XYZ file of C-alpha atoms in Angstrom:
562
model
C -58.726 41.722 8.517
C -55.749 40.819 10.753
C -54.021 37.543 11.408
C -54.986 36.351 14.860
C -52.445 37.492 17.437
C -52.250 36.472 21.086
C -49.434 36.129 23.577
C -51.314 33.793 25.916
C -51.767 30.797 23.611
C -49.398 27.827 23.844
C -47.778 27.303 20.450
C -46.451 24.033 19.042
C -43.861 22.788 18.407
C -42.180 23.585 21.724
C -38.770 22.221 20.639
C -36.374 25.082 19.766
C -34.616 22.893 17.217
C -37.613 23.199 14.896
C -36.849 26.911 14.450
C -33.189 26.359 13.494
C -32.380 25.784 9.778
C -30.630 22.545 8.915
C -27.548 24.280 7.497
C -27.195 26.833 10.313
C -23.729 27.474 11.768
C -24.873 26.525 15.266
C -25.522 22.976 14.047
C -21.962 22.744 12.695
C -20.556 23.866 16.054
C -22.804 21.371 17.835
C -21.772 18.482 15.567
C -18.052 19.278 15.823
C -17.995 19.413 19.629
C -20.199 16.313 19.937
C -17.535 14.344 18.063
C -15.040 15.001 20.870
C -14.456 12.231 23.384
C -15.622 13.110 26.894
C -12.246 11.968 28.252
C -10.633 15.018 26.601
C -12.058 17.209 29.364
C -11.036 14.955 32.276
C -7.851 16.956 32.922
C -9.930 20.080 33.578
C -12.118 18.411 36.223
C -10.200 16.687 39.046
C -13.450 15.831 40.836
C -15.080 16.794 44.103
C -17.690 19.402 44.938
C -21.094 19.787 43.362
C -21.804 18.710 39.782
C -20.485 21.075 37.146
C -22.009 22.211 33.896
C -21.085 19.821 31.106
C -17.825 21.009 29.479
C -19.161 20.208 26.007
C -22.089 22.559 26.541
C -19.821 25.394 27.704
C -17.398 24.724 24.836
C -20.225 24.948 22.295
C -21.552 28.150 23.823
C -18.158 29.898 23.827
C -17.183 28.803 20.292
C -20.534 29.863 18.875
C -20.311 33.182 20.750
C -16.908 33.871 19.195
C -18.347 33.193 15.730
C -21.023 35.822 16.452
C -18.567 38.542 17.553
C -19.566 38.118 21.208
C -16.468 38.011 23.423
C -17.598 39.432 26.787
C -18.611 36.792 29.335
C -21.548 38.958 30.401
C -22.766 39.305 26.826
C -22.419 35.543 26.325
C -24.483 34.904 29.471
C -27.102 37.355 28.215
C -27.254 35.591 24.840
C -27.781 32.236 26.570
C -30.864 33.724 28.259
C -32.284 35.571 25.234
C -31.040 34.110 21.933
C -32.771 31.025 20.529
C -29.564 29.606 19.005
C -27.732 29.906 22.330
C -30.705 28.497 24.220
C -30.763 25.443 21.988
C -27.033 24.753 22.059
C -26.994 25.228 25.869
C -29.942 22.872 26.338
C -31.853 25.712 28.015
C -29.294 25.785 30.818
C -28.178 29.215 32.015
C -24.569 29.422 33.243
C -23.729 32.865 34.604
C -20.890 35.063 33.355
C -18.507 33.973 36.153
C -18.909 30.318 35.196
C -18.329 31.100 31.517
C -15.258 33.233 32.174
C -13.753 30.781 34.673
C -14.254 27.937 32.189
C -12.628 29.666 29.203
C -9.703 31.239 31.084
C -8.899 28.704 33.833
C -10.545 25.332 33.328
C -9.413 24.971 29.719
C -5.737 25.825 30.272
C -4.552 22.245 29.806
C -7.381 21.138 27.506
C -7.979 23.747 24.798
C -4.997 22.771 22.642
C -6.172 19.149 22.732
C -9.660 20.240 21.655
C -8.185 22.357 18.855
C -6.054 19.452 17.618
C -9.038 17.067 17.732
C -11.209 19.439 15.660
C -8.323 19.888 13.239
C -8.111 16.107 12.900
C -11.819 16.007 12.003
C -11.191 18.600 9.284
C -8.276 16.565 7.937
C -10.382 13.381 7.833
C -13.009 15.205 5.763
C -10.323 16.613 3.397
C -10.769 20.255 4.321
C -7.011 20.362 5.019
C -4.177 18.042 3.978
C -1.534 19.247 6.492
C 1.033 19.442 3.674
C 1.615 23.175 3.240
C 2.004 25.474 6.222
C 1.652 29.210 5.512
C 3.020 31.283 8.416
C 2.410 34.900 9.248
C 1.985 37.120 12.277
C -0.031 40.111 13.399
C 0.015 42.366 16.442
C -3.087 42.663 18.618
C -3.388 45.229 21.381
C -3.373 43.989 24.959
C -5.935 44.830 27.619
C -3.633 47.379 29.237
C -3.204 51.079 29.833
C -1.320 52.631 26.916
C 0.417 55.239 29.076
C 1.764 53.257 32.051
C 4.982 51.848 30.674
C 8.427 50.733 31.808
C 11.333 51.013 29.353
C 14.349 48.740 29.694
C 16.900 51.428 28.773
C 15.428 53.833 31.328
C 15.707 51.179 34.052
C 19.380 50.562 33.226
C 20.066 54.312 33.144
C 18.401 55.072 36.478
C 19.961 52.059 38.142
C 23.434 53.214 37.077
C 22.755 56.679 38.503
C 21.585 55.136 41.760
C 24.760 53.073 41.992
C 26.800 56.241 41.546
C 24.840 57.846 44.346
C 25.626 54.902 46.597
C 29.313 55.533 45.934
C 29.022 59.020 47.446
C 28.264 57.395 50.793
C 31.433 55.291 50.788
C 33.444 57.337 53.280
C 30.801 56.607 55.922
C 30.375 53.027 54.765
C 34.148 52.355 54.785
C 34.405 53.611 58.355
C 31.684 51.193 59.410
C 33.391 48.463 57.400
C 36.679 48.851 59.286
C 34.811 48.575 62.573
C 33.079 45.376 61.385
C 36.348 43.855 60.151
C 37.893 44.346 63.565
C 34.842 43.045 65.427
C 33.657 40.197 63.209
C 36.548 39.640 60.793
C 34.144 40.187 57.865
C 34.370 42.293 54.723
C 30.766 42.361 53.452
C 30.745 46.097 52.860
C 33.793 45.952 50.599
C 31.608 44.302 47.997
C 29.851 47.650 47.501
C 33.046 49.258 46.212
C 32.295 47.892 42.717
C 29.061 49.494 41.526
C 28.414 46.753 38.962
C 28.038 44.203 41.763
C 25.671 46.172 43.971
C 22.443 44.292 44.571
C 19.520 45.035 46.853
C 20.437 42.042 49.000
C 24.004 43.265 49.543
C 22.792 46.779 50.150
C 20.234 45.485 52.663
C 23.009 43.709 54.597
C 25.112 46.856 54.532
C 22.235 48.961 55.867
C 21.671 46.512 58.716
C 25.335 46.708 59.692
C 25.219 50.488 59.560
C 22.093 50.504 61.726
C 23.876 48.358 64.307
C 26.786 50.772 64.206
C 24.362 53.661 64.652
C 23.031 52.128 67.879
C 26.520 52.359 69.284
C 26.988 55.926 68.019
C 23.516 57.517 68.034
C 24.954 61.039 67.757
C 26.993 60.342 64.632
C 25.127 62.645 62.221
C 26.924 61.652 58.985
C 26.223 57.981 59.729
C 22.590 58.710 60.619
C 22.134 60.665 57.374
C 23.671 57.841 55.314
C 21.454 55.222 56.958
C 18.321 57.295 56.438
C 19.120 57.887 52.755
C 19.901 54.235 52.158
C 16.852 52.884 53.999
C 14.216 55.313 52.734
C 15.453 56.193 49.251
C 18.260 54.205 47.667
C 17.368 50.688 48.820
C 13.647 50.872 47.816
C 14.593 52.302 44.409
C 17.186 49.610 43.813
C 14.635 46.930 44.715
C 12.167 48.534 42.307
C 14.696 48.570 39.454
C 15.597 44.935 40.072
C 11.898 44.061 40.021
C 11.557 45.853 36.682
C 14.541 43.968 35.264
C 13.077 40.655 36.412
C 9.768 41.377 34.682
C 11.447 42.686 31.524
C 13.678 39.666 30.994
C 14.967 39.971 27.411
C 12.318 42.515 26.450
C 12.782 46.282 26.129
C 9.455 47.350 27.652
C 6.283 46.284 29.424
C 3.020 47.766 30.664
C 2.476 48.275 34.388
C -1.156 47.174 34.118
C -0.317 44.095 31.982
C 3.239 43.051 32.700
C 3.275 40.311 30.042
C 2.478 42.798 27.252
C 5.292 44.455 25.290
C 5.028 47.850 23.616
C 4.874 47.412 19.848
C 4.154 49.545 16.806
C 0.649 48.721 15.568
C -0.833 49.216 12.116
C -3.881 50.825 13.742
C -2.229 54.186 14.381
C -5.187 56.556 14.761
C -3.044 59.480 15.895
C -0.571 58.905 13.033
C 2.447 59.528 15.215
C 3.924 56.030 15.404
C 2.642 55.549 18.926
C 3.703 52.302 20.577
C 0.949 50.292 22.259
C 1.082 47.312 24.618
C 0.312 44.155 22.684
C 1.219 40.639 21.647
C 2.568 39.136 18.441
C 0.125 36.426 17.299
C 1.562 33.822 14.926
C -0.642 31.453 12.934
C -0.141 28.837 10.243
C -2.870 28.170 7.700
C -3.820 25.870 4.856
C -6.857 26.580 2.671
C -7.456 29.452 5.122
C -7.982 27.002 8.000
C -5.784 27.655 11.034
C -3.450 24.694 11.631
C -1.473 26.171 14.508
C -1.233 29.289 16.646
C 1.074 30.823 19.232
C 1.423 34.121 21.103
C 4.749 35.906 21.594
C 6.064 38.936 23.432
C 8.520 39.932 20.714
C 7.470 42.539 18.137
C 9.511 41.049 15.265
C 8.580 37.835 13.465
C 12.118 36.498 12.955
C 12.583 35.162 16.484
C 9.015 33.793 16.651
C 9.236 31.146 13.907
C 11.191 28.464 15.788
C 9.118 28.487 19.018
C 5.955 28.596 16.898
C 6.953 25.564 14.821
C 8.106 23.675 17.920
C 4.664 24.186 19.447
C 2.966 23.058 16.216
C 5.192 19.982 16.135
C 4.187 19.078 19.700
C 0.498 19.537 18.817
C 0.421 17.706 15.479
C 3.111 15.159 16.304
C 5.167 16.111 13.250
C 6.722 19.080 11.509
C 4.831 20.471 8.490
C 6.321 19.199 5.233
C 6.566 22.609 3.540
C 6.768 25.938 5.367
C 5.956 29.106 3.430
C 6.703 32.522 4.923
C 7.590 36.067 3.921
C 10.907 37.884 4.201
C 10.328 38.725 7.867
C 11.283 35.129 8.736
C 14.367 34.815 6.515
C 17.571 34.264 8.466
C 20.319 31.713 9.011
C 18.903 30.441 12.305
C 15.445 29.803 10.823
C 16.797 28.250 7.626
C 19.038 25.960 9.668
C 16.135 24.911 11.917
C 13.967 23.996 8.925
C 16.822 22.068 7.298
C 17.506 20.065 10.464
C 13.818 19.170 10.729
C 13.724 18.124 7.050
C 11.106 20.731 6.151
C 11.068 22.385 2.724
C 11.594 26.128 3.246
C 9.793 28.450 0.851
C 10.938 31.439 2.872
C 12.120 34.701 1.388
C 15.069 36.640 2.778
C 15.314 40.398 3.175
C 17.052 41.129 -0.144
C 15.197 38.597 -2.325
C 13.161 41.108 -4.351
C 15.924 43.725 -4.514
C 18.267 41.205 -6.146
C 16.161 41.367 -9.297
C 16.589 45.128 -9.680
C 19.103 46.647 -12.054
C 20.555 48.812 -9.286
C 21.420 45.738 -7.215
C 22.853 43.760 -10.134
C 25.153 46.619 -11.141
C 26.299 47.421 -7.589
C 29.929 46.263 -7.471
C 30.051 46.520 -3.664
C 27.670 43.541 -3.243
C 29.416 40.186 -2.833
C 26.446 38.595 -4.634
C 27.945 40.106 -7.812
C 31.392 38.683 -7.064
C 32.902 35.274 -7.834
C 33.846 32.729 -5.186
C 36.567 30.127 -5.821
C 35.767 27.178 -3.568
C 39.060 25.353 -4.181
C 41.258 28.336 -3.354
C 38.760 29.821 -0.863
C 39.015 33.302 -2.394
C 36.583 35.958 -3.577
C 37.167 37.945 -6.764
C 35.763 41.473 -6.855
C 34.571 43.466 -9.887
C 38.083 44.853 -10.417
C 39.586 41.360 -10.584
C 41.327 41.579 -7.212
C 41.341 38.472 -5.003
C 40.217 38.625 -1.386
C 42.016 35.924 0.601
C 40.977 34.287 3.830
C 42.310 35.951 6.973
C 40.515 34.596 10.045
C 37.332 33.175 11.527
C 35.040 34.698 14.143
C 32.009 33.446 16.019
C 28.940 35.284 17.234
C 25.740 34.356 19.007
C 22.199 35.530 18.541
C 19.928 36.411 21.480
C 18.572 32.854 21.439
C 22.081 31.376 21.694
C 22.448 30.265 18.075
C 26.113 30.370 17.013
C 27.017 31.987 13.683
C 30.460 31.378 12.208
C 31.915 34.093 9.974
C 34.910 33.958 7.659
C 36.861 37.156 7.060
C 38.474 37.908 3.700
C 40.715 40.846 2.774
C 41.942 42.186 -0.515
C 45.671 42.017 -1.191
C 45.770 45.578 -2.531
C 43.068 48.155 -3.229
C 45.524 51.004 -3.671
C 45.028 52.792 -6.963
C 41.902 50.830 -7.874
C 39.576 53.068 -9.961
C 36.499 51.200 -8.642
C 37.310 51.632 -4.955
C 35.030 54.680 -4.396
C 32.089 52.601 -5.633
C 33.198 49.490 -3.749
C 33.994 50.690 -0.215
C 34.402 53.794 1.922
C 37.153 52.214 4.046
C 40.584 53.818 3.889
C 42.538 50.557 3.662
C 41.946 47.367 1.722
C 38.424 45.996 1.343
C 37.480 43.378 3.935
C 34.297 41.291 3.989
C 32.698 39.039 6.596
C 30.724 36.083 5.242
C 28.728 33.293 6.844
C 29.257 30.476 4.363
C 26.443 28.468 5.900
C 23.964 31.301 5.491
C 25.181 31.825 1.927
C 24.494 28.157 1.128
C 21.061 28.195 2.784
C 20.158 31.434 1.025
C 21.102 29.981 -2.358
C 18.910 26.959 -1.648
C 16.004 29.219 -0.711
C 16.490 31.250 -3.906
C 16.360 28.136 -6.073
C 13.168 26.910 -4.400
C 11.499 30.314 -4.632
C 12.281 30.577 -8.357
C 10.991 27.099 -9.129
C 7.476 26.737 -10.510
C 6.120 25.123 -7.339
C 7.905 27.600 -5.075
C 6.594 30.596 -7.007
C 3.050 29.204 -6.900
C 3.216 28.672 -3.128
C 4.782 32.106 -2.534
C 1.942 33.748 -4.457
C -0.627 31.609 -2.658
C 0.754 32.789 0.687
C -0.737 36.219 -0.031
C -4.276 34.776 0.141
C -3.716 32.370 3.023
C -2.952 33.889 6.466
C -3.649 37.519 5.515
C -7.404 37.010 4.889
C -7.631 35.102 8.177
C -6.251 38.094 10.089
C -8.541 40.389 8.113
C -11.537 38.250 9.039
C -10.578 38.274 12.727
C -9.897 41.990 12.982
C -12.372 43.520 10.547
C -15.254 41.092 10.063
C -15.367 39.848 13.637
C -14.075 43.013 15.251
C -11.402 41.409 17.418
C -8.752 44.125 17.717
C -8.022 44.009 21.457
C -7.692 41.171 23.938
C -10.138 40.966 26.804
C -8.053 38.791 29.131
C -4.731 39.624 30.770
C -1.575 37.569 31.079
C 0.211 35.514 28.429
C -1.444 32.158 29.355
C -4.967 33.607 29.191
C -4.218 35.524 25.996
C -3.035 32.251 24.416
C -6.339 30.668 25.419
C -8.227 33.542 23.843
C -6.369 33.036 20.556
C -7.210 29.328 20.779
C -10.941 30.075 21.102
C -10.686 32.480 18.168
C -8.944 29.838 16.054
C -11.562 27.209 16.859
C -14.355 29.616 15.966
C -12.629 30.612 12.730
C -12.138 27.014 11.583
C -15.802 26.125 12.124
C -16.896 29.343 10.415
C -14.656 28.472 7.470
C -16.056 24.938 7.355
C -19.580 26.356 7.243
C -18.628 28.737 4.419
C -16.962 25.960 2.395
C -19.974 23.677 2.839
C -22.356 26.434 1.754
C -20.179 27.231 -1.263
C -20.037 23.584 -2.335
C -23.808 23.212 -2.013
C -24.340 26.427 -3.956
C -22.024 25.227 -6.716
C -23.982 21.984 -6.982
C -27.294 23.843 -7.213
C -25.909 26.240 -9.825
C -24.547 23.374 -11.889
C -27.903 21.564 -11.829
C -29.872 24.652 -12.868
C -27.448 25.555 -15.641
C -27.731 22.060 -17.077
C -31.519 22.109 -16.971
C -32.112 25.717 -17.995
C -32.930 26.671 -21.577
C -35.613 29.311 -21.047
C -35.977 33.048 -20.624
C -34.608 35.156 -17.743
C -37.976 35.150 -15.979
C -37.544 31.424 -15.374
C -33.945 31.806 -14.197
C -34.996 34.394 -11.654
C -37.075 31.724 -9.979
C -33.839 30.627 -8.315
C -33.699 34.052 -6.590
C -29.920 33.989 -6.434
C -26.965 35.881 -7.954
C -26.134 32.756 -9.931
C -29.624 32.716 -11.407
C -29.423 36.391 -12.317
C -26.074 35.893 -14.027
C -27.456 32.909 -15.896
C -30.420 35.013 -17.060
C -28.103 37.723 -18.353
C -26.092 35.216 -20.371
C -29.313 33.764 -21.815
C -30.494 37.199 -23.006
C -27.188 37.790 -24.787
C -27.269 34.373 -26.442
C -30.971 34.520 -27.454
C -31.845 38.107 -28.416
C -34.936 37.069 -30.445
C -36.160 34.122 -28.401
C -39.797 33.787 -27.380
C -40.636 34.332 -23.704
C -42.718 31.165 -23.815
C -39.550 29.059 -23.838
C -39.106 27.344 -20.502
C -37.459 24.343 -18.839
C -36.825 21.199 -20.863
């Protein structure tokens, strides 16, 4: 009546591999890591101590865990003990969660990028990627930090300025001590505090020490005692705190106290719908055929300043700059265009006004210099009213990264009485414009490439390249928040994610190619009724059956395979 069931009978085969399908993802991960040379991991193991777990085994376990939406080291260790796939790929070894976490976040610091590049090379050899087109985009992922313990750069500057003003109120006492020190030691250290902009914690510390020495000589001097107490217990510690904040901030405008490398950014996942800023990182990736070719993590919320460091990292990894770089308008700018031109890369990169230029409102706006005429020989601009704007002077400016932009200033000879002036400018005098001729040239080049047939095709293709990769990471694999803290460890986490994604994509492409071959074979052989097509038990077979019914409405069910 029942199939015999017992838990005390030894069952053959005992090899776990027999229970794993030939086309299973775990086999793809195993094969990819096995192709790596053992010398790749030498940098992570200087030697000494007891024997370690094999780095290939740990690499396989972590990559496969990331493909299965398992990111916690404890959950990975549990899977190694309980899941057949993990047992097989780990060779029945059982590393604990500390070993797994130490390996992925510390051991692999100098090795993971090499492993990623090696796997990418395997994909290139098998023609999954050609490394010709590089589609760039970025997304923000929340950091493992408290959302409500923040430090704002403007607040630090404001409070520091107030503190410096408070120090100035103690100057009568400080100047008296200074005169005494000048007579005794012929020094003028305290005079440096007269300029609030130069007050530092080190100078203030020296001043407090001198005042404390003076107080030993005059222990009953109450104003001096009060000044010393305020400086030592209040002003000096606060100044040191503000300087510490400024050192951590660097060029940023904010950071989280529980994750000092994270910057507060506006995320798309705004559950409270109030534009709340959250601590996070800006993750940049470059893809081709939805395989990740390069990745980098940045502390800046905007994409514009991330392109150059991202491409420099990719160049160091791949040994060359991608031939064609495709990006959206968030990356358009003179500095980025100039960088791509110097590195002989074709830039299919939109600029901020690219789509608006095609609108009727833009084309009829007489205030836009894009609708004016430039005379290169005479170096003049001609406005919509026919007035010439002549060259007046040059000016130079620098971006935050130090890139120098050169502007040329032009001014109209006379705008008085012009009927078009209200539509052209709100300035009271003559119209003046500031133009970067280099940016104008680079923008015209970008426009020509974007409007070409190849450029338009690549720009449209960009919409289905990096965006689905981010969607797969965040939605399908549920990775919306980092587990590790600190920029180096977060970069490692993105590296593990990228490795897992590429092997998942390889598995999907292989399965799709095999399915296409099977569908092609059955379609060629099939000439019978839908009952026969359903033998394939697949969506392709069902679709084939539906087409057969439409084409043969009166056919006999006895018709079968030829």
